[in-house]
Short mmCIF file of C-alpha atoms and ligand atoms in Angstrom, two decimals:
data_model
loop_
_atom_site.label_atom_id
_atom_site.label_comp_id
_atom_site.label_asym_id
_atom_site.label_seq_id
_atom_site.Cartn_x
_atom_site.Cartn_y
_atom_site.Cartn_z
CA MET A 1 79.37 132.96 142.91
CA PRO A 2 81.94 131.75 145.49
CA ALA A 3 82.16 133.91 148.55
CA ILE A 4 84.96 134.74 151.24
CA ALA A 5 84.75 136.90 154.34
CA VAL A 6 87.06 139.54 155.87
CA LEU A 7 87.19 141.00 159.39
CA THR A 8 89.26 143.35 161.50
CA SER A 9 90.03 142.49 165.04
CA GLY A 10 91.81 143.51 168.11
CA GLY A 11 93.54 147.00 168.22
CA ASP A 12 92.67 149.00 165.07
CA ALA A 13 95.46 150.28 162.95
CA PRO A 14 95.64 152.72 160.00
CA GLY A 15 95.69 150.80 156.66
CA MET A 16 92.91 148.26 157.87
CA ASN A 17 90.47 149.91 155.63
CA ALA A 18 93.03 149.84 152.65
CA ALA A 19 93.33 146.13 153.30
CA ILE A 20 89.65 145.66 153.15
CA ARG A 21 89.51 147.62 149.88
CA SER A 22 92.32 145.57 148.47
CA VAL A 23 90.72 142.28 149.46
CA THR A 24 87.33 143.45 147.97
CA LYS A 25 88.74 144.56 144.79
CA VAL A 26 91.01 141.54 144.12
CA ALA A 27 88.22 139.13 145.12
CA ALA A 28 85.83 141.05 142.63
CA SER A 29 88.45 140.58 139.93
CA ARG A 30 88.62 136.91 140.59
CA GLY A 31 84.70 136.60 140.42
CA VAL A 32 84.47 136.15 144.18
CA THR A 33 81.83 137.87 146.49
CA VAL A 34 83.21 139.33 149.82
CA TRP A 35 81.34 139.46 152.97
CA GLY A 36 82.54 142.16 155.47
CA VAL A 37 82.23 140.76 159.13
CA GLU A 38 81.22 143.62 161.62
CA MET A 39 83.05 143.98 164.90
CA GLY A 40 85.61 141.17 164.60
CA TYR A 41 85.12 137.85 165.87
CA ASP A 42 81.93 138.92 167.78
CA GLY A 43 80.42 139.55 164.43
CA LEU A 44 81.63 136.11 163.02
CA ILE A 45 79.90 134.41 165.99
CA ASP A 46 76.80 136.50 165.69
CA GLY A 47 76.58 136.33 161.88
CA LYS A 48 76.85 140.02 161.37
CA PHE A 49 77.85 139.89 157.70
CA ARG A 50 77.42 142.61 155.12
CA PRO A 51 78.21 142.37 151.29
CA LEU A 52 81.36 144.24 150.17
CA THR A 53 81.25 143.80 146.48
CA ARG A 54 82.21 146.96 144.61
CA GLN A 55 78.61 147.48 143.46
CA ASN A 56 77.19 147.09 146.99
CA ALA A 57 79.68 149.49 148.40
CA LYS A 58 78.58 152.15 146.02
CA THR A 59 74.85 151.85 146.73
CA ALA A 60 74.74 150.65 150.29
CA SER A 61 74.61 153.16 153.16
CA LEU A 62 76.81 150.65 155.16
CA ALA A 63 80.18 152.25 154.42
CA PRO A 64 80.61 155.84 155.71
CA VAL A 65 82.11 156.68 152.27
CA GLY A 66 80.18 155.00 149.55
CA GLU A 67 83.05 154.45 147.26
CA MET A 68 85.36 151.50 147.93
CA GLU A 69 88.14 153.49 146.40
CA ALA A 70 87.79 156.39 148.90
CA MET A 71 87.39 154.10 151.87
CA GLY A 72 91.03 152.99 151.58
CA SER A 73 92.34 156.38 152.64
CA LEU A 74 90.34 156.43 155.95
CA GLY A 75 91.98 155.47 159.29
CA GLY A 76 90.36 152.96 161.73
CA THR A 77 88.23 150.25 160.23
CA ILE A 78 84.86 150.64 158.60
CA LEU A 79 83.84 147.18 159.80
CA GLY A 80 84.53 147.80 163.39
CA SER A 81 86.67 145.87 165.74
CA SER A 82 86.38 144.22 169.04
CA ARG A 83 88.06 142.07 171.76
CA CYS A 84 85.97 138.81 171.85
CA PRO A 85 86.19 136.63 175.01
CA ARG A 86 83.74 134.16 173.37
CA PHE A 87 86.35 133.37 170.61
CA HIS A 88 88.70 131.97 173.16
CA THR A 89 86.27 129.04 173.59
CA ARG A 90 85.73 126.03 171.35
CA GLU A 91 82.01 126.60 171.43
CA GLY A 92 82.33 130.16 170.34
CA ARG A 93 84.55 129.28 167.34
CA ALA A 94 82.16 126.32 166.46
CA GLU A 95 79.35 128.93 166.29
CA ALA A 96 81.46 131.07 163.98
CA VAL A 97 82.13 128.05 161.79
CA SER A 98 78.35 127.27 161.62
CA LYS A 99 77.61 130.93 160.62
CA MET A 100 80.27 130.60 157.77
CA VAL A 101 78.84 127.47 156.49
CA GLY A 102 75.33 129.04 156.58
CA TYR A 103 76.54 131.88 154.31
CA SER A 104 78.52 129.43 152.19
CA ILE A 105 81.70 131.31 152.90
CA GLU A 106 84.63 129.43 151.55
CA GLY A 107 87.51 131.26 153.23
CA LEU A 108 88.25 133.97 155.83
CA ILE A 109 90.72 136.80 155.99
CA VAL A 110 91.56 138.11 159.41
CA ILE A 111 93.26 141.60 159.65
CA GLY A 112 94.68 142.02 163.07
CA GLY A 113 97.50 141.90 165.67
CA ASN A 114 98.91 138.96 167.62
CA GLY A 115 95.73 138.07 169.51
CA SER A 116 93.70 138.01 166.38
CA LEU A 117 96.33 135.92 164.70
CA ALA A 118 96.14 133.43 167.61
CA GLY A 119 92.40 133.33 167.06
CA ALA A 120 92.80 132.73 163.31
CA HIS A 121 95.24 129.87 164.14
CA ALA A 122 92.77 128.20 166.64
CA LEU A 123 89.87 128.67 164.07
CA ALA A 124 92.09 127.20 161.20
CA GLY A 125 92.59 124.08 163.25
CA GLU A 126 88.90 123.59 163.69
CA ALA A 127 87.20 124.96 160.47
CA THR A 128 87.02 123.39 157.01
CA VAL A 129 87.47 126.75 155.23
CA PRO A 130 90.89 128.31 154.78
CA VAL A 131 91.99 131.04 157.01
CA ILE A 132 94.64 133.71 156.23
CA GLY A 133 95.95 136.41 158.40
CA ILE A 134 97.17 139.94 157.54
CA PRO A 135 99.38 141.50 160.13
CA ALA A 136 98.11 144.83 161.48
CA SER A 137 99.40 146.51 164.69
CA ILE A 138 100.95 149.86 165.24
CA ASP A 139 103.36 148.40 167.76
CA ASN A 140 105.25 146.30 165.09
CA ASP A 141 105.17 143.35 167.47
CA ILE A 142 104.20 140.62 164.94
CA GLY A 143 106.88 138.11 164.12
CA LEU A 144 108.19 137.51 160.56
CA SER A 145 106.76 140.66 159.02
CA ARG A 146 109.26 143.42 158.82
CA GLU A 147 106.39 145.84 159.41
CA ALA A 148 102.70 145.39 160.14
CA LEU A 149 99.94 147.61 158.80
CA GLY A 150 99.78 150.86 160.89
CA VAL A 151 103.30 151.14 161.91
CA ASP A 152 104.36 153.65 159.24
CA THR A 153 101.50 155.88 159.72
CA ALA A 154 101.99 155.71 163.46
CA LEU A 155 105.58 156.73 163.16
CA ASN A 156 104.78 159.55 160.92
CA THR A 157 102.26 160.87 163.48
CA ILE A 158 104.87 160.61 166.27
CA ILE A 159 107.59 162.43 164.49
CA ASP A 160 105.01 165.16 163.60
CA ALA A 161 104.04 165.50 167.25
CA CYS A 162 107.74 165.52 168.38
CA ASP A 163 108.62 168.25 165.89
CA ARG A 164 105.70 170.32 167.35
CA ILE A 165 106.84 169.60 170.86
CA THR A 166 110.38 170.61 169.82
CA ASP A 167 109.23 173.91 168.62
CA THR A 168 107.87 174.87 172.13
CA ALA A 169 110.57 173.06 174.08
CA ARG A 170 113.27 175.01 172.22
CA SER A 171 111.57 178.26 172.86
CA HIS A 172 111.51 177.77 176.62
CA HIS A 173 114.75 175.53 177.07
CA ARG A 174 112.67 172.80 178.41
CA ALA A 175 113.08 169.02 178.58
CA PHE A 176 110.15 166.91 177.30
CA ILE A 177 109.31 163.33 177.91
CA VAL A 178 106.98 162.04 175.15
CA GLU A 179 105.41 158.70 175.75
CA VAL A 180 104.31 156.51 172.86
CA MET A 181 102.23 153.42 172.72
CA GLY A 182 104.05 150.11 173.11
CA ARG A 183 103.31 148.01 176.09
CA HIS A 184 105.69 145.26 175.30
CA SER A 185 107.58 146.53 172.20
CA GLY A 186 109.65 149.58 172.11
CA TYR A 187 109.91 149.61 168.47
CA LEU A 188 107.84 152.84 167.93
CA ALA A 189 110.01 154.62 170.53
CA MET A 190 113.20 153.39 169.06
CA ALA A 191 112.48 154.32 165.56
CA ALA A 192 110.97 157.54 166.44
CA ALA A 193 114.04 158.48 168.66
CA VAL A 194 116.28 157.98 165.66
CA ALA A 195 114.15 159.94 163.25
CA THR A 196 113.71 162.92 165.62
CA ALA A 197 117.30 163.02 166.88
CA ALA A 198 115.91 162.58 170.36
CA ASP A 199 118.34 162.76 173.27
CA ALA A 200 117.51 159.50 174.85
CA VAL A 201 115.05 156.65 174.41
CA LEU A 202 113.36 154.36 177.08
CA LEU A 203 112.34 150.85 176.07
CA PRO A 204 110.84 147.98 177.83
CA GLU A 205 113.41 145.76 176.20
CA GLN A 206 116.17 147.48 178.21
CA ARG A 207 114.51 145.88 181.29
CA ARG A 208 115.75 148.77 183.53
CA ASN A 209 114.29 149.19 186.90
CA ARG A 210 112.52 152.39 188.16
CA ASP A 211 115.72 153.78 189.79
CA GLU A 212 117.72 153.11 186.89
CA VAL A 213 115.30 154.88 184.57
CA VAL A 214 114.99 157.98 186.73
CA LYS A 215 118.86 158.11 187.02
CA ALA A 216 119.25 157.69 183.31
CA VAL A 217 116.67 160.45 182.48
CA THR A 218 118.06 162.91 185.15
CA GLU A 219 121.67 162.45 183.99
CA CYS A 220 120.64 162.96 180.32
CA ILE A 221 118.83 166.24 181.05
CA VAL A 222 121.66 167.52 183.24
CA GLN A 223 124.32 166.78 180.72
CA SER A 224 122.26 168.11 177.81
CA PHE A 225 121.68 171.55 179.40
CA GLY A 226 125.25 171.65 180.89
CA ARG A 227 127.77 174.07 179.72
CA ALA A 228 129.64 171.47 177.62
CA ARG A 229 126.64 170.86 175.45
CA ASP A 230 124.36 173.82 176.10
CA LYS A 231 121.30 172.28 174.30
CA ASN A 232 118.21 174.42 174.07
CA ARG A 233 115.72 171.44 174.14
CA VAL A 234 115.90 167.90 175.47
CA LEU A 235 113.54 165.26 173.99
CA ILE A 236 113.29 161.81 175.57
CA ILE A 237 111.07 159.21 174.05
CA LYS A 238 109.54 156.68 176.45
CA ALA A 239 107.67 153.56 175.34
CA GLU A 240 104.43 152.90 177.33
CA GLY A 241 105.69 149.56 178.70
CA VAL A 242 108.67 151.04 180.53
CA GLY A 243 107.89 150.13 184.14
CA ILE A 244 107.27 153.61 185.57
CA PRO A 245 104.25 155.67 184.60
CA THR A 246 105.31 159.02 182.88
CA HIS A 247 103.69 161.34 185.46
CA GLU A 248 105.60 159.54 188.17
CA LEU A 249 108.78 159.68 186.18
CA LEU A 250 108.19 163.31 185.79
CA GLU A 251 107.90 163.85 189.52
CA GLU A 252 110.84 161.78 190.36
CA VAL A 253 113.07 163.45 187.85
CA GLY A 254 111.86 166.76 189.01
CA ARG A 255 113.05 165.89 192.60
CA ALA A 256 116.41 164.59 191.31
CA LEU A 257 117.20 167.46 189.14
CA PRO A 258 119.70 169.95 190.99
CA ALA A 259 117.51 172.68 192.42
CA ASP A 260 119.85 175.62 191.57
CA GLN A 261 119.52 174.95 187.88
CA SER A 262 115.70 175.44 187.75
CA ILE A 263 115.35 173.05 184.82
CA GLU A 264 111.59 172.53 183.67
CA VAL A 265 110.62 169.04 182.58
CA ARG A 266 107.16 168.32 180.92
CA GLY A 267 105.61 165.28 179.69
CA THR A 268 103.17 164.26 177.00
CA VAL A 269 101.38 161.02 176.59
CA LEU A 270 100.49 160.65 172.81
CA GLY A 271 98.37 157.64 173.57
CA HIS A 272 95.58 156.90 171.11
CA LEU A 273 96.31 159.90 169.08
CA VAL A 274 98.88 157.71 167.37
CA ARG A 275 96.41 154.97 166.48
CA GLY A 276 94.26 157.39 164.29
CA GLY A 277 94.85 159.12 161.02
CA ASN A 278 94.75 158.41 157.42
CA PRO A 279 97.14 155.66 156.43
CA SER A 280 100.48 156.73 154.91
CA PHE A 281 101.65 155.85 151.43
CA ARG A 282 103.58 152.89 152.73
CA ASP A 283 100.62 151.37 154.77
CA ARG A 284 98.39 151.78 151.75
CA LEU A 285 100.90 150.08 149.53
CA LEU A 286 101.46 147.34 152.07
CA ALA A 287 97.79 146.93 152.53
CA GLY A 288 97.27 146.54 148.69
CA ARG A 289 100.02 144.00 148.34
CA PHE A 290 98.95 142.05 151.42
CA GLY A 291 95.28 141.90 150.29
CA LEU A 292 96.26 140.42 146.81
CA VAL A 293 98.46 137.82 148.20
CA ALA A 294 95.87 136.88 151.02
CA VAL A 295 93.06 136.63 148.44
CA ASP A 296 95.07 134.39 146.15
CA ALA A 297 96.24 132.22 149.04
CA VAL A 298 92.58 131.67 150.40
CA LEU A 299 91.41 130.84 146.85
CA ALA A 300 94.29 128.43 146.43
CA GLY A 301 92.98 126.72 149.58
CA LYS A 302 95.91 127.70 151.73
CA THR A 303 95.10 127.88 155.45
CA ASP A 304 96.60 128.84 158.79
CA ARG A 305 99.05 131.14 157.11
CA MET A 306 99.98 134.88 157.52
CA VAL A 307 101.14 137.10 154.69
CA GLY A 308 104.49 138.85 155.84
CA TRP A 309 106.60 141.55 154.44
CA ASN A 310 109.77 139.54 154.53
CA LEU A 311 112.68 139.88 152.15
CA THR A 312 114.58 136.72 153.40
CA GLU A 313 114.37 133.25 151.87
CA THR A 314 112.10 131.97 154.79
CA GLY A 315 108.56 130.93 154.45
CA GLU A 316 106.83 130.33 151.17
CA PRO A 317 107.34 132.66 148.11
CA THR A 318 104.36 134.33 146.57
CA SER A 319 103.51 136.29 143.43
CA ASP A 320 104.98 139.39 145.18
CA SER A 321 108.65 139.47 145.76
CA TRP A 322 108.19 141.42 149.09
CA ILE A 323 105.67 139.14 150.50
CA ARG A 324 106.00 135.58 151.89
CA LEU A 325 103.55 133.16 153.56
CA PHE A 326 104.16 131.87 156.91
CA PRO A 327 102.42 129.21 159.10
CA ILE A 328 100.55 131.24 161.84
CA ALA A 329 102.15 128.97 164.43
CA GLN A 330 105.68 130.04 163.30
CA VAL A 331 104.52 133.65 163.42
CA LEU A 332 103.21 133.26 166.97
CA GLU A 333 106.39 131.65 168.14
CA GLU A 334 108.50 134.31 166.58
CA THR A 335 106.22 136.88 168.09
CA LYS A 336 106.81 135.47 171.58
CA ALA A 337 110.51 135.62 171.17
CA LEU A 338 110.23 139.11 169.93
CA LEU A 339 108.64 140.13 173.22
CA ASP A 340 110.52 137.97 175.63
CA GLY A 341 113.62 139.29 174.07
CA SER A 342 115.15 136.04 172.82
CA SER A 343 114.54 136.82 169.25
CA ALA A 344 117.51 137.82 167.00
CA VAL A 345 115.33 140.87 165.78
CA THR A 346 114.87 142.10 169.38
CA ILE A 347 118.56 141.36 170.34
CA ASP A 348 119.63 143.32 167.27
CA ARG A 349 117.17 146.23 167.99
CA VAL A 350 118.56 146.55 171.65
CA ARG A 351 122.02 146.31 170.43
CA ARG A 352 121.58 149.04 167.84
CA MET A 353 119.94 151.09 170.44
CA GLU A 354 122.76 150.74 172.97
CA ALA A 355 125.24 151.56 170.12
CA ILE A 356 123.56 154.88 169.38
CA GLN A 357 122.85 155.82 173.09
CA GLY A 358 126.11 157.89 172.97
CA VAL A 359 125.09 159.47 169.74
CA LEU A 360 121.58 160.22 170.85
CA SER A 361 122.66 162.58 173.55
CA LEU A 362 125.14 164.67 171.42
P1 ADP B 1 95.33 142.15 168.82
O1 ADP B 1 94.78 141.23 167.60
O2 ADP B 1 95.42 143.60 168.49
O3 ADP B 1 96.62 141.63 169.46
P2 ADP B 1 93.90 140.97 171.17
O4 ADP B 1 95.04 140.45 171.78
O5 ADP B 1 92.77 141.72 172.05
O6 ADP B 1 94.17 141.99 170.01
O7 ADP B 1 92.97 139.88 170.32
C1 ADP B 1 91.98 140.07 169.66
C2 ADP B 1 90.89 138.90 169.83
O8 ADP B 1 91.53 137.76 169.21
C3 ADP B 1 90.45 138.54 171.18
O9 ADP B 1 89.67 139.34 171.84
C4 ADP B 1 89.99 137.25 170.98
O10 ADP B 1 88.66 137.20 170.46
C5 ADP B 1 90.96 136.69 169.82
N1 ADP B 1 92.07 135.80 170.46
C6 ADP B 1 93.10 136.21 170.97
N2 ADP B 1 93.84 135.25 171.48
C7 ADP B 1 93.24 134.12 171.16
C8 ADP B 1 93.50 132.68 171.35
N3 ADP B 1 94.58 132.16 171.87
N4 ADP B 1 92.53 131.88 170.90
C9 ADP B 1 91.45 132.29 170.33
N5 ADP B 1 91.04 133.58 170.14
C10 ADP B 1 92.05 134.45 170.60
#
């Protein structure tokens, strides 16, 4: 029976387990065995493989939930994930290739973010087996896929947290700065700001310096609580990557606010809370659809490609009208442009954000 392997690598994201489930079930339906690789590229180098056939998943104690079906609804990744410095070296990757050859593995599916896809690209250039990537990153910072796995769940968690914070902020007429993950990408902050009717949003893509950020936040709070608007809560969403830590921003804004108005400003850093949780409907749906196309691509011998949710005519069409295959090199190039601000997608995001700034503060 032919065999393929699947691993999860880099930052975990809700939906990774649903993608593992999809890969396993689709492969089983094609008469192919799946090896689950533990702890990302570390496990690939060290040969930490465990069978993920539906039968084994039922009997083995390896999965926390024996049933493959139930596993898909769990957050995190049952295979484990890692950052693996050895995979940056040619020797490390050669060891991984020899382990795959030893297990007669005929294809590899890598579920992960930008770094993991860069690793998959490097491996594909050196391995004889096909390598296909599935984008997973709560930051939504992977080029050519409208969304990566985990983004939808993360946004649902953020808006739930903001709703709760709004309840208490409204009761005390307070301003809250809520920080969400996103070191280089403000996508989560931007999307959440629209969905929660926040009063302002701070993104790394705006490239504002410290003083500009403090000034913008102070003005927003003063205007919102001012007589003309008389709001009972102010919600400001800040992406992690904005160049001033939230606790320092709170201090500086506290000093800059007019003393006679006794405005209270609090901060909450959502941090890793946003990474966890059971995947949403959309992440499970995407995971199922990505998994099917990824397995069929690997079995067709396609390599160095990523499956992307993309409704344009770019890339290669697949059996799924939502999903297209892109060379990973092209994905990495677009990812770089997304992060350095030169991508049309980033330019459009920032332009849209600027266009609604006036609306946000109403
Ligand atoms: P993410 O996939 O979430 O972006 P990382 O950036 O930490 O997470 O990458 C995960 C792993 O992918 C790294 O620890 C490393 O093993 C591998 N990796 C990242 N970049 C490369 C690269 N250029 N070449 C080979 N392997 C890489």
